[in-house]
Structure formats: structure tokens, C-alpha cells
GROMACS .gro file of C-alpha atoms in nm:
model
  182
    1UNK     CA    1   0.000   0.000   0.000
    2UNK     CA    2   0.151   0.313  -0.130
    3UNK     CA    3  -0.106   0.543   0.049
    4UNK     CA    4   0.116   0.660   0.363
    5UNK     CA    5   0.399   0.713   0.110
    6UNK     CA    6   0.178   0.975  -0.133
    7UNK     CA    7  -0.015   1.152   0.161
    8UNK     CA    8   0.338   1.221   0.252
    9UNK     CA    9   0.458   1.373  -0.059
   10UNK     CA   10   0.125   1.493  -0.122
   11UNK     CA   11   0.173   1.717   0.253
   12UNK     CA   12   0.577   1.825   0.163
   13UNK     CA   13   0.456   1.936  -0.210
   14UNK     CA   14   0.183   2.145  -0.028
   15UNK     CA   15   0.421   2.290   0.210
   16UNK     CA   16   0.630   2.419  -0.044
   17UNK     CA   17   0.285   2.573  -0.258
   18UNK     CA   18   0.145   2.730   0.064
   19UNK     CA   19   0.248   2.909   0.347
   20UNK     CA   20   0.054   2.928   0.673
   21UNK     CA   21  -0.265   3.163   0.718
   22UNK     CA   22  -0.054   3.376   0.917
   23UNK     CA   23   0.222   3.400   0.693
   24UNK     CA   24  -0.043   3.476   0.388
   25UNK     CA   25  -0.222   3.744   0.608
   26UNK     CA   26   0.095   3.906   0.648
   27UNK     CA   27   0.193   3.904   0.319
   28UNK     CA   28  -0.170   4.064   0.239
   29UNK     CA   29  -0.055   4.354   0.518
   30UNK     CA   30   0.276   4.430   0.390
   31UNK     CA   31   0.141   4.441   0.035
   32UNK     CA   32  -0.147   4.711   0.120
   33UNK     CA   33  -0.097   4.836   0.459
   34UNK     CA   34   0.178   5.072   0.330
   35UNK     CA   35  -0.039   5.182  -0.041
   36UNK     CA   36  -0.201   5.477   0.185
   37UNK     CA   37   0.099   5.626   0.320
   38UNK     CA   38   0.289   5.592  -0.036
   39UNK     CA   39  -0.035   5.802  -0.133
   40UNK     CA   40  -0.012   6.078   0.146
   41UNK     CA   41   0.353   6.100   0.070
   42UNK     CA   42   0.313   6.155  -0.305
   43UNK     CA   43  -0.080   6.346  -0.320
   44UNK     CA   44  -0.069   6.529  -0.005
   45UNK     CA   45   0.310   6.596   0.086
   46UNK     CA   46   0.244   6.905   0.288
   47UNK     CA   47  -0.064   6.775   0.492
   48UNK     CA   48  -0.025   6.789   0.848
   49UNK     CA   49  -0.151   6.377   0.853
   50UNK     CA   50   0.166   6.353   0.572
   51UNK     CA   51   0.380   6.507   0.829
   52UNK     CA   52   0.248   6.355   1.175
   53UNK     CA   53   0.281   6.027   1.009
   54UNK     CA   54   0.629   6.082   0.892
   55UNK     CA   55   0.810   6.308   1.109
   56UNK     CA   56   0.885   5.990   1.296
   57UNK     CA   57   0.987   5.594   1.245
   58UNK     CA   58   0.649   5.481   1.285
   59UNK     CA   59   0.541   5.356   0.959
   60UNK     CA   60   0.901   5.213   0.845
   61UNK     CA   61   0.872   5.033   1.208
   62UNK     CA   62   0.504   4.864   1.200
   63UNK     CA   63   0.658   4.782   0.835
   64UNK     CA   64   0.978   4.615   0.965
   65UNK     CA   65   0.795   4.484   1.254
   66UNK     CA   66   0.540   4.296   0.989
   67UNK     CA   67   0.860   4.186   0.861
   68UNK     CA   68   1.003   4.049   1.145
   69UNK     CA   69   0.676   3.836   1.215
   70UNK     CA   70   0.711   3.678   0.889
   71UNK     CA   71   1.076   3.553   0.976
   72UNK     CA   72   1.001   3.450   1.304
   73UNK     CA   73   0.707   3.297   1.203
   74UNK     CA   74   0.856   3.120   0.885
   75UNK     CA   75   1.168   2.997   1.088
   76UNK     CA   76   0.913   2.753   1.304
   77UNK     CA   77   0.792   2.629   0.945
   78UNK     CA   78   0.883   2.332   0.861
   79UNK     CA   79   1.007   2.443   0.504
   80UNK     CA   80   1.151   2.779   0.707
   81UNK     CA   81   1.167   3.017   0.421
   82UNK     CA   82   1.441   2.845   0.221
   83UNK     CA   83   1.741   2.578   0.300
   84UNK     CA   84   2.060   2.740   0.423
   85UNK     CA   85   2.236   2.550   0.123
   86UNK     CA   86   2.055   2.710  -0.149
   87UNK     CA   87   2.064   3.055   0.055
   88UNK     CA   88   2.460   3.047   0.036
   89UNK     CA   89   2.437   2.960  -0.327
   90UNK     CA   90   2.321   3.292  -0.394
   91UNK     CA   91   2.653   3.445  -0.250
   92UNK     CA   92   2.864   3.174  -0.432
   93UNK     CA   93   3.061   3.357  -0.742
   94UNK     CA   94   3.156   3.062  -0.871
   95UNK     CA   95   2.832   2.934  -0.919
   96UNK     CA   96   2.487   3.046  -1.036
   97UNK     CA   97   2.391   3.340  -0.775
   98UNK     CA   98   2.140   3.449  -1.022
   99UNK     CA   99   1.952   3.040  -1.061
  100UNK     CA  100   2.014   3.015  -0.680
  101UNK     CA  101   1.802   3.307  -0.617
  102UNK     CA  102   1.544   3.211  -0.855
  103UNK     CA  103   1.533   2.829  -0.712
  104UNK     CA  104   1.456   3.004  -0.381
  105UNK     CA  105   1.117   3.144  -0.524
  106UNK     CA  106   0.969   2.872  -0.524
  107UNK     CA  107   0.936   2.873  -0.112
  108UNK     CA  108   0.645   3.087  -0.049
  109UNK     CA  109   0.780   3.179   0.310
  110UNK     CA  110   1.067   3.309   0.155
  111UNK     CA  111   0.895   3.497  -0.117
  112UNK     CA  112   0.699   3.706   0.150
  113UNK     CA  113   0.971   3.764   0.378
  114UNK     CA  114   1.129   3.901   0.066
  115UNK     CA  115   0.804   4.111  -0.036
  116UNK     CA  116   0.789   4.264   0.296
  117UNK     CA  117   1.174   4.340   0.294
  118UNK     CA  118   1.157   4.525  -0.012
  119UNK     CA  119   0.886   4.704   0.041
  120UNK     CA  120   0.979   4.841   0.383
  121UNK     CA  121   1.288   4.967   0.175
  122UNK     CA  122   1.128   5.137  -0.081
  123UNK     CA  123   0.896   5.301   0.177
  124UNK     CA  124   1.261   5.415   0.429
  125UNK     CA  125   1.354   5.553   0.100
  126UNK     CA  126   1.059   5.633   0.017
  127UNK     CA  127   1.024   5.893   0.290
  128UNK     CA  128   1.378   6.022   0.298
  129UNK     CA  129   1.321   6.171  -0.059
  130UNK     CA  130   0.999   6.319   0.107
  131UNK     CA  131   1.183   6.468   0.396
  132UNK     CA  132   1.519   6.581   0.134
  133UNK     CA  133   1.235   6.792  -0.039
  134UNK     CA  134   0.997   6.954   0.214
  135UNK     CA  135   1.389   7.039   0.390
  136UNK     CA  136   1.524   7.207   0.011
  137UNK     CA  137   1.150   7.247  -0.113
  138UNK     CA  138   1.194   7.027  -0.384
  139UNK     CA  139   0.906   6.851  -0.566
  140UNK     CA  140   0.932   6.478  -0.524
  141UNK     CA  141   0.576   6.378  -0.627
  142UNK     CA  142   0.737   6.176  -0.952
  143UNK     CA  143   1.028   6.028  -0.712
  144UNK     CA  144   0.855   5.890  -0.458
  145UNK     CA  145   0.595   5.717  -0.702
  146UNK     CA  146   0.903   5.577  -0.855
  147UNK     CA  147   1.033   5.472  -0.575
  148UNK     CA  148   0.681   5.253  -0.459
  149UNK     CA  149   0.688   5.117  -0.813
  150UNK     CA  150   1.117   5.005  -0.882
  151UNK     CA  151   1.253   5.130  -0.602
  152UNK     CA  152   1.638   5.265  -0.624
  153UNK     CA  153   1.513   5.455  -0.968
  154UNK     CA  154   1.326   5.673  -0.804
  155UNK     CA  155   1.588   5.812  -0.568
  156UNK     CA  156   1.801   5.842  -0.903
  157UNK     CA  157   1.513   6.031  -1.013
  158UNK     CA  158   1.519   6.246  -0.680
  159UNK     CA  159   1.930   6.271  -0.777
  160UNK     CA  160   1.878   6.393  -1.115
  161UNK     CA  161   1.542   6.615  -1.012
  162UNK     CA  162   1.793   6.817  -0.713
  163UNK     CA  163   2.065   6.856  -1.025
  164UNK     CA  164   1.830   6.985  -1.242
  165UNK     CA  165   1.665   7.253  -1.029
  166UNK     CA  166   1.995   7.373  -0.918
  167UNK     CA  167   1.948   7.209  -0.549
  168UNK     CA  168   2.195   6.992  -0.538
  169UNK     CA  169   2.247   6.652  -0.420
  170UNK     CA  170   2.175   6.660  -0.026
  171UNK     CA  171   2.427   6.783   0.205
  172UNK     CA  172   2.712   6.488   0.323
  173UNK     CA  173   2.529   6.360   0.635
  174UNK     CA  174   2.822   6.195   0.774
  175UNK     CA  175   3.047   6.551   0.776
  176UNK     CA  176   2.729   6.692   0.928
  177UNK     CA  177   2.718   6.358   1.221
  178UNK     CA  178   3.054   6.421   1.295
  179UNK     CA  179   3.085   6.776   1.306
  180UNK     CA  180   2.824   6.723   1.567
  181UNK     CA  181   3.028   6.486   1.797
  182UNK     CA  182   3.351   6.751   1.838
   0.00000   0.00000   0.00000
């Protein structure tokens, strides 16, 4: 009887299809829990909500808190969010970094904690272009759309938008940090 022997590799083969409610509900959150603040940020930039909201950490740390649920929770998992092994392929130059990482897609644990990371980014970065313009009163409307949509573009965007309006790049923050420790 063969019956123990498929319900088995019926269960692993769903494991690596599925990921626990939780882990989908999160996903779902850091999906659309940060599409309303990407919309204050670009729409209504000078609103005092815009500004209460992101005069402080507290989106970027419900985001990376989110985040941190997912690993936590995907690390009790039985398929965790990918094997170590393939994980270190990715950093392996003498291999296939670029197959590694796409081999590792295919655990959806590990596709949401990746969602989630990237998105959390792209929302950090999200609202430093916001705070570089209200600071220099530059328009970053088209950067910070970018920058929910491909990420690191739109802070190139930002770059080139500073350049071309004669602002600059932003002032060297770490000459700034250290000035302020003498």
C-alpha cells in the first residue's frame, strides 16, 4: 500500500505551494498596509496627517515589525523560508547566484519575507526623498511614485530632479554627524 507514502509527498509538495494563514495574512498587510501612506507622501506631501505620520519611524517600524513576524514565524515552518544551502548559493561567485536566487522562489515563506523586505525599503527611502524635499523644497511627487513602483530609480530620479533645479544633491550627512560629535 503506497497510500502513507503519497499523503506524505502529497503534505511536503503542499508545504512548499502554501504558506501558513498567518504567513499569507501578512503578506496581504505588507502588500497594502503601506499603499495609503505611499499616497499621502506623493498626493498630499504638505498635509499635516503627511507630516504627523512621517516626522517619525512609525510607519518604516510597523513595516519592519510585519517583517520580522514573517521571519520568526517562517523559521518555526517546517520548510523555514528556504534551506541554508541554497541561501549560500546565492553568495557563491563561482556558481549560479542568479539560478540560486530564482530556485529560492519557489518557497512561499521566503517569497513574502522578501516582499515585505523590499517594500519596507522602498517606503525608508521612500520617505527620505519626502523629507530631502519639504527640507530644500523640492518637488518629489514623480520620485517617490518611482520609488513605490522600482525602487532605487526613483531616488536616481530624486538625484537627477535636485541637479536639475539647481538644489543639489543633499548635504554629506556623515560631515554633518561628525561635526556634531567635536
Amino acid at each position: 500500500d503506497l497510500t502513507p507514502l503519497t499523503t506524505a509527498l502529497s503534505t511536503t509538495a503542499s508545504s512548499l505551494t502554501t504558506s501558513p494563514p498567518s504567513i499569507q495574512t501578512a503578506f496581504t498587510l505588507a502588500t497594502f498596509l503601506p499603499q495609503p501612506l505611499w499616497l499621502l507622501l506623493i498626493l498630499l506631501p504638505k498635509s499635516p496627517l503627511t507630516k504627523s505620520l512621517f516626522s517619525t519611524y512609525t510607519p518604516i517600524t510597523i513595516c519592519s515589525l510585519l517583517h520580522l513576524f514573517i521571519v520568526l514565524t517562517s523559521i518555526t515552518q517546517p520548510s523555514g523560508t528556504a534551506p541554508l544551502a541554497e541561501f549560500a548559493d546565492v553568495f557563491d561567485p563561482s556558481g549560479n547566484p542568479q539560478n540560486a536566487m530564482m530556485g529560492m522562489m519557489k518557497y512561499p515563506n521566503f517569497v513574502t519575507e522578501e516582499w515585505s523586505h523590499v517594500l519596507t525599503w522602498d517606503l525608508f527611502v521612500g520617505r527620505w526623498i519626502w523629507l530631502d524635499g519639504l527640507k530644500r523644497g523640492i518637488f518629489t511627487a514623480h520620485s517617490v511614485l518611482l520609488c513605490n513602483l522600482i525602487g532605487p530609480p526613483g531616488l536616481l530620479l530624486h538625484f537627477a530632479t535636485c541637479l536639475v533645479t539647481g538644489k543639489g544633491l543633499a548635504v554629506d550627512d556623515v560631515a554633518e554627524a561628525e561635526g556634531e560629535e567635536g
